[in-house]
Coordinates of N, CA, C and O in Angstrom, one line a residue:
M12 N 42.6 -159.6 15.5 CA 43.2 -158.3 15.3 C 43.4 -158.2 13.8 O 43.9 -159.1 13.1
V13 N 43.1 -157.0 13.2 CA 43.3 -156.7 11.8 C 44.7 -156.5 11.6 O 45.4 -155.8 12.3
Q14 N 45.3 -157.2 10.6 CA 46.7 -157.0 10.3 C 46.9 -155.7 9.5 O 46.2 -155.4 8.6
R15 N 47.9 -155.0 10.0 CA 48.2 -153.7 9.4 C 49.6 -153.8 8.8 O 50.4 -154.6 9.2
K16 N 49.9 -152.9 7.9 CA 51.3 -152.9 7.3 C 52.3 -152.4 8.3 O 52.0 -151.5 9.1
I17 N 53.4 -153.0 8.3 CA 54.4 -152.8 9.4 C 55.1 -151.4 9.3 O 55.3 -150.8 10.3
G18 N 55.4 -151.0 8.1 CA 56.1 -149.7 7.9 C 55.4 -148.6 8.5 O 56.0 -147.8 9.3
P19 N 54.1 -148.4 8.2 CA 53.3 -147.3 8.8 C 53.2 -147.4 10.4 O 53.2 -146.4 11.1
I20 N 53.2 -148.6 10.9 CA 53.2 -148.8 12.4 C 54.5 -148.3 13.0 O 54.5 -147.5 14.0
L21 N 55.6 -148.7 12.4 CA 56.9 -148.2 12.9 C 57.0 -146.7 12.8 O 57.5 -146.0 13.6
A22 N 56.4 -146.1 11.7 CA 56.4 -144.7 11.5 C 55.6 -144.0 12.6 O 56.0 -142.9 13.0
E23 N 54.5 -144.6 13.0 CA 53.7 -144.0 14.0 C 54.5 -144.0 15.3 O 54.4 -143.0 16.1
I24 N 55.2 -145.0 15.6 CA 56.0 -145.1 16.8 C 57.1 -144.0 16.8 O 57.3 -143.2 17.7
L25 N 57.8 -143.9 15.6 CA 58.8 -142.8 15.5 C 58.2 -141.4 15.7 O 58.8 -140.5 16.3
D26 N 57.0 -141.2 15.1 CA 56.3 -139.9 15.2 C 56.0 -139.6 16.7 O 56.2 -138.5 17.1
A27 N 55.5 -140.6 17.4 CA 55.2 -140.4 18.8 C 56.5 -140.1 19.6 O 56.6 -139.2 20.5
L28 N 57.6 -140.8 19.3 CA 58.9 -140.6 19.9 C 59.4 -139.2 19.6 O 59.9 -138.5 20.5
D29 N 59.2 -138.7 18.4 CA 59.6 -137.4 18.0 C 58.9 -136.3 18.8 O 59.4 -135.4 19.3
G30 N 57.6 -136.5 18.9 CA 56.7 -135.6 19.7 C 57.1 -135.5 21.2 O 57.3 -134.4 21.8
I31 N 57.4 -136.7 21.8 CA 57.8 -136.7 23.2 C 59.1 -136.1 23.3 O 59.3 -135.3 24.3
E32 N 60.0 -136.4 22.4 CA 61.4 -135.8 22.5 C 61.3 -134.3 22.4 O 62.0 -133.6 23.2
A33 N 60.6 -133.8 21.4 CA 60.5 -132.3 21.3 C 59.8 -131.7 22.5 O 60.3 -130.6 22.9
A34 N 58.8 -132.3 23.0 CA 58.1 -131.7 24.2 C 58.9 -131.7 25.5 O 58.8 -130.8 26.3
T35 N 59.8 -132.7 25.6 CA 60.6 -132.8 26.8 C 62.0 -132.3 26.7 O 62.7 -132.3 27.7
A36 N 62.4 -131.8 25.6 CA 63.8 -131.3 25.4 C 64.0 -130.2 26.4 O 63.2 -129.3 26.6
N37 N 65.2 -130.3 27.1 CA 65.6 -129.3 28.1 C 64.7 -129.2 29.3 O 64.6 -128.1 29.9
K38 N 63.9 -130.2 29.5 CA 62.9 -130.2 30.6 C 63.5 -131.1 31.7 O 64.3 -132.0 31.5
T39 N 63.0 -130.9 32.9 CA 63.4 -131.7 34.1 C 62.2 -132.4 34.6 O 61.0 -132.1 34.2
L40 N 62.4 -133.3 35.5 CA 61.3 -134.0 36.1 C 60.3 -133.0 36.8 O 59.1 -133.1 36.7
Q41 N 60.9 -132.0 37.4 CA 60.1 -131.0 38.0 C 59.2 -130.2 37.0 O 58.0 -130.0 37.2
D42 N 59.8 -129.9 35.9 CA 59.0 -129.3 34.8 C 57.9 -130.2 34.4 O 56.7 -129.7 34.2
F43 N 58.2 -131.4 34.2 CA 57.2 -132.4 33.8 C 56.0 -132.5 34.9 O 54.9 -132.4 34.5
Q44 N 56.4 -132.5 36.1 CA 55.4 -132.6 37.2 C 54.5 -131.4 37.3 O 53.4 -131.4 37.7
D45 N 55.1 -130.2 37.0 CA 54.4 -128.9 37.1 C 53.6 -128.5 35.9 O 52.8 -127.6 36.0
N46 N 53.7 -129.3 34.8 CA 53.0 -128.9 33.6 C 52.0 -130.0 33.2 O 52.4 -131.0 32.6
W47 N 50.7 -129.7 33.5 CA 49.7 -130.7 33.2 C 49.6 -131.1 31.8 O 49.5 -132.3 31.5
L48 N 49.7 -130.2 30.9 CA 49.6 -130.5 29.4 C 50.8 -131.3 29.0 O 50.7 -132.3 28.2
L49 N 52.0 -131.0 29.5 CA 53.2 -131.7 29.1 C 53.1 -133.2 29.6 O 53.3 -134.1 28.9
K50 N 52.7 -133.3 30.9 CA 52.6 -134.6 31.5 C 51.6 -135.5 30.7 O 51.8 -136.6 30.3
H51 N 50.4 -134.9 30.4 CA 49.4 -135.7 29.7 C 49.7 -135.9 28.2 O 49.3 -137.0 27.7
G52 N 50.4 -135.0 27.6 CA 50.8 -135.2 26.3 C 51.8 -136.3 26.1 O 51.8 -137.1 25.2
V53 N 52.8 -136.3 27.1 CA 53.8 -137.4 27.1 C 53.1 -138.8 27.3 O 53.4 -139.7 26.6
Q54 N 52.2 -138.8 28.3 CA 51.5 -140.0 28.5 C 50.7 -140.5 27.3 O 50.7 -141.7 27.0
R55 N 50.1 -139.6 26.6 CA 49.4 -140.0 25.4 C 50.3 -140.5 24.3 O 50.0 -141.5 23.6
G56 N 51.5 -139.9 24.2 CA 52.5 -140.4 23.2 C 52.9 -141.8 23.6 O 53.1 -142.6 22.7
I57 N 53.1 -142.1 24.9 CA 53.5 -143.4 25.3 C 52.3 -144.4 25.0 O 52.5 -145.5 24.6
E58 N 51.1 -144.0 25.2 CA 49.9 -144.8 24.8 C 49.9 -145.2 23.4 O 49.6 -146.3 23.0
I59 N 50.2 -144.2 22.5 CA 50.3 -144.4 21.1 C 51.4 -145.4 20.7 O 51.1 -146.4 19.9
I60 N 52.5 -145.3 21.3 CA 53.6 -146.2 21.1 C 53.2 -147.6 21.6 O 53.4 -148.6 20.8
S61 N 52.6 -147.7 22.7 CA 52.1 -149.0 23.2 C 51.1 -149.7 22.3 O 51.2 -150.8 22.0
E62 N 50.1 -148.9 21.9 CA 49.1 -149.5 21.0 C 49.7 -149.9 19.6 O 49.4 -151.0 19.1
A63 N 50.6 -149.1 19.1 CA 51.2 -149.4 17.8 C 52.0 -150.7 18.0 O 52.0 -151.6 17.1
A64 N 52.8 -150.8 19.1 CA 53.6 -152.0 19.3 C 52.7 -153.3 19.4 O 53.2 -154.4 19.0
R65 N 51.5 -153.2 19.8 CA 50.6 -154.3 19.9 C 50.3 -154.9 18.5 O 49.9 -156.0 18.3
H66 N 50.5 -154.0 17.4 CA 50.1 -154.4 16.1 C 51.4 -155.0 15.3 O 51.3 -155.3 14.1
L67 N 52.5 -155.0 16.0 CA 53.7 -155.5 15.3 C 53.8 -157.0 15.6 O 53.6 -157.5 16.7
P68 N 54.2 -157.8 14.6 CA 54.2 -159.2 14.8 C 55.4 -159.6 15.7 O 56.5 -159.0 15.6
D69 N 55.2 -160.6 16.5 CA 56.2 -161.1 17.4 C 57.5 -161.5 16.7 O 58.6 -161.2 17.2
E70 N 57.4 -162.0 15.5 CA 58.7 -162.4 14.8 C 59.5 -161.2 14.5 O 60.7 -161.3 14.4
L71 N 58.9 -160.1 14.2 CA 59.6 -158.8 14.0 C 60.3 -158.4 15.3 O 61.4 -158.0 15.3
L72 N 59.5 -158.4 16.4 CA 60.0 -157.9 17.6 C 61.2 -158.8 18.1 O 62.1 -158.3 18.9
E73 N 61.2 -160.0 17.7 CA 62.3 -160.9 18.1 C 63.7 -160.4 17.6 O 64.7 -160.8 18.1
R74 N 63.6 -159.6 16.6 CA 64.9 -159.0 16.0 C 65.5 -158.0 16.9 O 66.7 -157.7 16.8
E75 N 64.8 -157.5 17.9 CA 65.3 -156.6 18.9 C 64.9 -157.1 20.3 O 64.1 -156.5 21.0
P76 N 65.6 -158.2 20.7 CA 65.2 -158.8 21.9 C 65.5 -158.0 23.2 O 65.0 -158.3 24.3
E77 N 66.4 -157.0 23.1 CA 66.8 -156.2 24.3 C 65.7 -155.2 24.6 O 65.7 -154.6 25.7
V78 N 64.7 -155.0 23.7 CA 63.6 -154.1 24.0 C 62.5 -154.8 24.8 O 62.1 -155.9 24.4
P79 N 62.0 -154.2 25.8 CA 61.0 -154.9 26.6 C 59.6 -154.7 26.0 O 58.8 -154.0 26.5
W80 N 59.4 -155.4 24.9 CA 58.2 -155.3 24.1 C 56.9 -155.6 24.9 O 55.9 -154.9 24.8
K81 N 57.0 -156.6 25.8 CA 55.8 -156.9 26.6 C 55.4 -155.8 27.5 O 54.2 -155.4 27.6
Q82 N 56.4 -155.1 28.1 CA 56.1 -154.0 29.0 C 55.6 -152.8 28.1 O 54.7 -152.0 28.5
I83 N 56.2 -152.6 26.9 CA 55.7 -151.5 26.1 C 54.3 -151.7 25.7 O 53.5 -150.8 25.7
R84 N 54.0 -152.9 25.3 CA 52.6 -153.2 24.9 C 51.6 -153.1 26.1 O 50.5 -152.7 25.9
G85 N 52.1 -153.3 27.3 CA 51.2 -153.2 28.5 C 51.0 -151.9 29.1 O 50.0 -151.6 29.7
I86 N 52.0 -151.0 28.9 CA 52.0 -149.7 29.6 C 50.8 -148.9 29.2 O 50.3 -148.1 30.0
G87 N 50.4 -149.0 28.0 CA 49.2 -148.2 27.5 C 48.0 -148.5 28.3 O 47.2 -147.6 28.7
N88 N 47.8 -149.8 28.7 CA 46.6 -150.2 29.5 C 46.7 -149.5 30.9 O 45.7 -149.1 31.4
V89 N 47.9 -149.5 31.4 CA 48.1 -148.9 32.7 C 47.8 -147.4 32.7 O 47.1 -146.9 33.5
L90 N 48.3 -146.8 31.6 CA 48.1 -145.3 31.5 C 46.6 -145.0 31.3 O 46.1 -144.0 31.8
R91 N 45.9 -145.9 30.6 CA 44.5 -145.6 30.3 C 43.6 -145.9 31.5 O 42.6 -145.2 31.7
H92 N 43.9 -147.0 32.2 CA 43.0 -147.6 33.1 C 43.4 -147.4 34.6 O 42.6 -147.5 35.5
E93 N 44.7 -147.2 34.8 CA 45.2 -147.1 36.2 C 46.1 -145.9 36.3 O 47.0 -145.9 37.1
Y94 N 45.7 -144.9 35.6 CA 46.5 -143.6 35.5 C 46.7 -143.0 36.9 O 47.7 -142.4 37.2
H95 N 45.7 -143.2 37.8 CA 45.9 -142.7 39.2 C 47.0 -143.3 40.0 O 47.4 -142.8 41.0
K96 N 47.5 -144.5 39.5 CA 48.6 -145.2 40.2 C 50.0 -144.9 39.5 O 51.0 -145.3 40.0
I97 N 50.0 -144.1 38.5 CA 51.2 -143.8 37.8 C 52.0 -142.7 38.5 O 51.5 -141.6 38.8
A98 N 53.3 -143.0 38.8 CA 54.1 -142.1 39.5 C 54.9 -141.3 38.4 O 55.5 -141.9 37.5
D99 N 54.9 -140.0 38.5 CA 55.6 -139.1 37.6 C 57.1 -139.5 37.4 O 57.5 -139.6 36.2
P100 N 57.8 -139.9 38.4 CA 59.2 -140.2 38.2 C 59.4 -141.5 37.4 O 60.3 -141.6 36.6
I101 N 58.4 -142.4 37.4 CA 58.5 -143.6 36.6 C 58.3 -143.2 35.1 O 59.0 -143.7 34.3
V102 N 57.3 -142.4 34.8 CA 57.0 -142.0 33.5 C 58.2 -141.2 33.0 O 58.7 -141.4 31.8
W103 N 58.8 -140.3 33.8 CA 60.0 -139.6 33.4 C 61.2 -140.5 33.1 O 61.9 -140.3 32.1
A104 N 61.3 -141.5 33.9 CA 62.4 -142.5 33.7 C 62.2 -143.2 32.3 O 63.2 -143.5 31.6
V105 N 61.0 -143.5 32.0 CA 60.7 -144.1 30.7 C 61.1 -143.2 29.6 O 61.8 -143.6 28.6
V106 N 60.8 -141.9 29.7 CA 61.1 -140.9 28.7 C 62.7 -140.8 28.6 O 63.2 -140.8 27.5
T107 N 63.3 -140.6 29.7 CA 64.8 -140.3 29.6 C 65.7 -141.5 29.5 O 66.7 -141.5 28.8
D108 N 65.2 -142.7 30.0 CA 66.1 -143.9 30.1 C 65.8 -144.9 29.0 O 66.6 -145.6 28.6
H109 N 64.5 -145.0 28.6 CA 64.1 -146.1 27.7 C 63.7 -145.7 26.3 O 63.9 -146.5 25.4
L110 N 63.1 -144.5 26.2 CA 62.7 -144.2 24.8 C 63.8 -144.0 23.8 O 63.7 -144.3 22.6
P111 N 65.0 -143.4 24.2 CA 66.1 -143.4 23.3 C 66.5 -144.7 22.7 O 66.8 -144.9 21.5
N112 N 66.5 -145.7 23.6 CA 66.8 -147.1 23.1 C 65.8 -147.6 22.2 O 66.0 -148.4 21.2
L113 N 64.5 -147.3 22.5 CA 63.4 -147.8 21.6 C 63.5 -147.1 20.3 O 63.4 -147.8 19.2
R114 N 63.9 -145.8 20.2 CA 64.1 -145.1 18.9 C 65.1 -145.9 18.1 O 64.9 -146.2 16.9
S115 N 66.2 -146.2 18.7 CA 67.3 -146.9 18.0 C 66.8 -148.2 17.4 O 67.1 -148.6 16.3
A116 N 66.1 -149.0 18.2 CA 65.6 -150.3 17.8 C 64.6 -150.1 16.7 O 64.7 -150.9 15.7
V117 N 63.7 -149.2 16.8 CA 62.7 -149.0 15.7 C 63.4 -148.5 14.4 O 63.1 -149.0 13.3
Q118 N 64.4 -147.7 14.5 CA 65.2 -147.3 13.3 C 65.9 -148.5 12.7 O 65.9 -148.6 11.4
R119 N 66.4 -149.4 13.5 CA 67.0 -150.6 12.9 C 66.0 -151.5 12.2 O 66.3 -152.0 11.2
L120 N 64.8 -151.6 12.9 CA 63.8 -152.4 12.2 C 63.3 -151.8 10.9 O 63.1 -152.6 9.9
I121 N 63.2 -150.5 10.8 CA 62.9 -149.9 9.6 C 63.9 -150.1 8.5 O 63.6 -150.5 7.4
A122 N 65.2 -150.0 8.9 CA 66.3 -150.2 8.0 C 66.3 -151.7 7.5 O 66.5 -152.0 6.3
D123 N 66.0 -152.6 8.5 CA 66.0 -154.0 8.1 C 64.9 -154.4 7.1 O 65.0 -155.2 6.3
L124 N 63.7 -153.7 7.3 CA 62.6 -153.9 6.4 C 62.8 -153.5 5.0 O 62.3 -154.0 4.0
G125 N 63.6 -152.4 4.9 CA 63.9 -151.8 3.6 C 62.5 -151.4 2.9 O 61.8 -150.7 3.5
T126 N 62.3 -151.9 1.8 CA 61.0 -151.6 1.0 C 59.9 -152.6 1.3 O 58.8 -152.4 0.9
D127 N 60.3 -153.7 2.1 CA 59.2 -154.7 2.4 C 58.4 -154.2 3.6 O 58.9 -154.0 4.7
E128 N 57.1 -153.9 3.3 CA 56.2 -153.5 4.4 C 55.2 -154.5 4.8 O 54.2 -154.3 5.3
S129 N 55.6 -155.8 4.5 CA 54.8 -156.9 4.9 C 53.3 -156.6 5.0 O 52.8 -156.2 6.0

């Protein structure tokens, strides 16, 4: 795997989180299920987060042990290859229950890195 700078990777994750948050603001699960573009846009955002997380070093991720990094790294493969098995309520729960905590963790990592982009 080609090593990438950490700062830009964390920024990619935040950018995807921003996009998902903007797209899902004031939406319900039913809105999500009824809107093909919204559903697929959110899934793509999660794929981007997943792929970016795969490029973060394990020692950095250990600073935020409450984040399920293994599942985050793996969900992209599920969305790409087993999308027909994905239940909308599960994706919606990721958006509403887990992404806000991920945002907080990524923001702490960025703050911890300061100007060091390893």
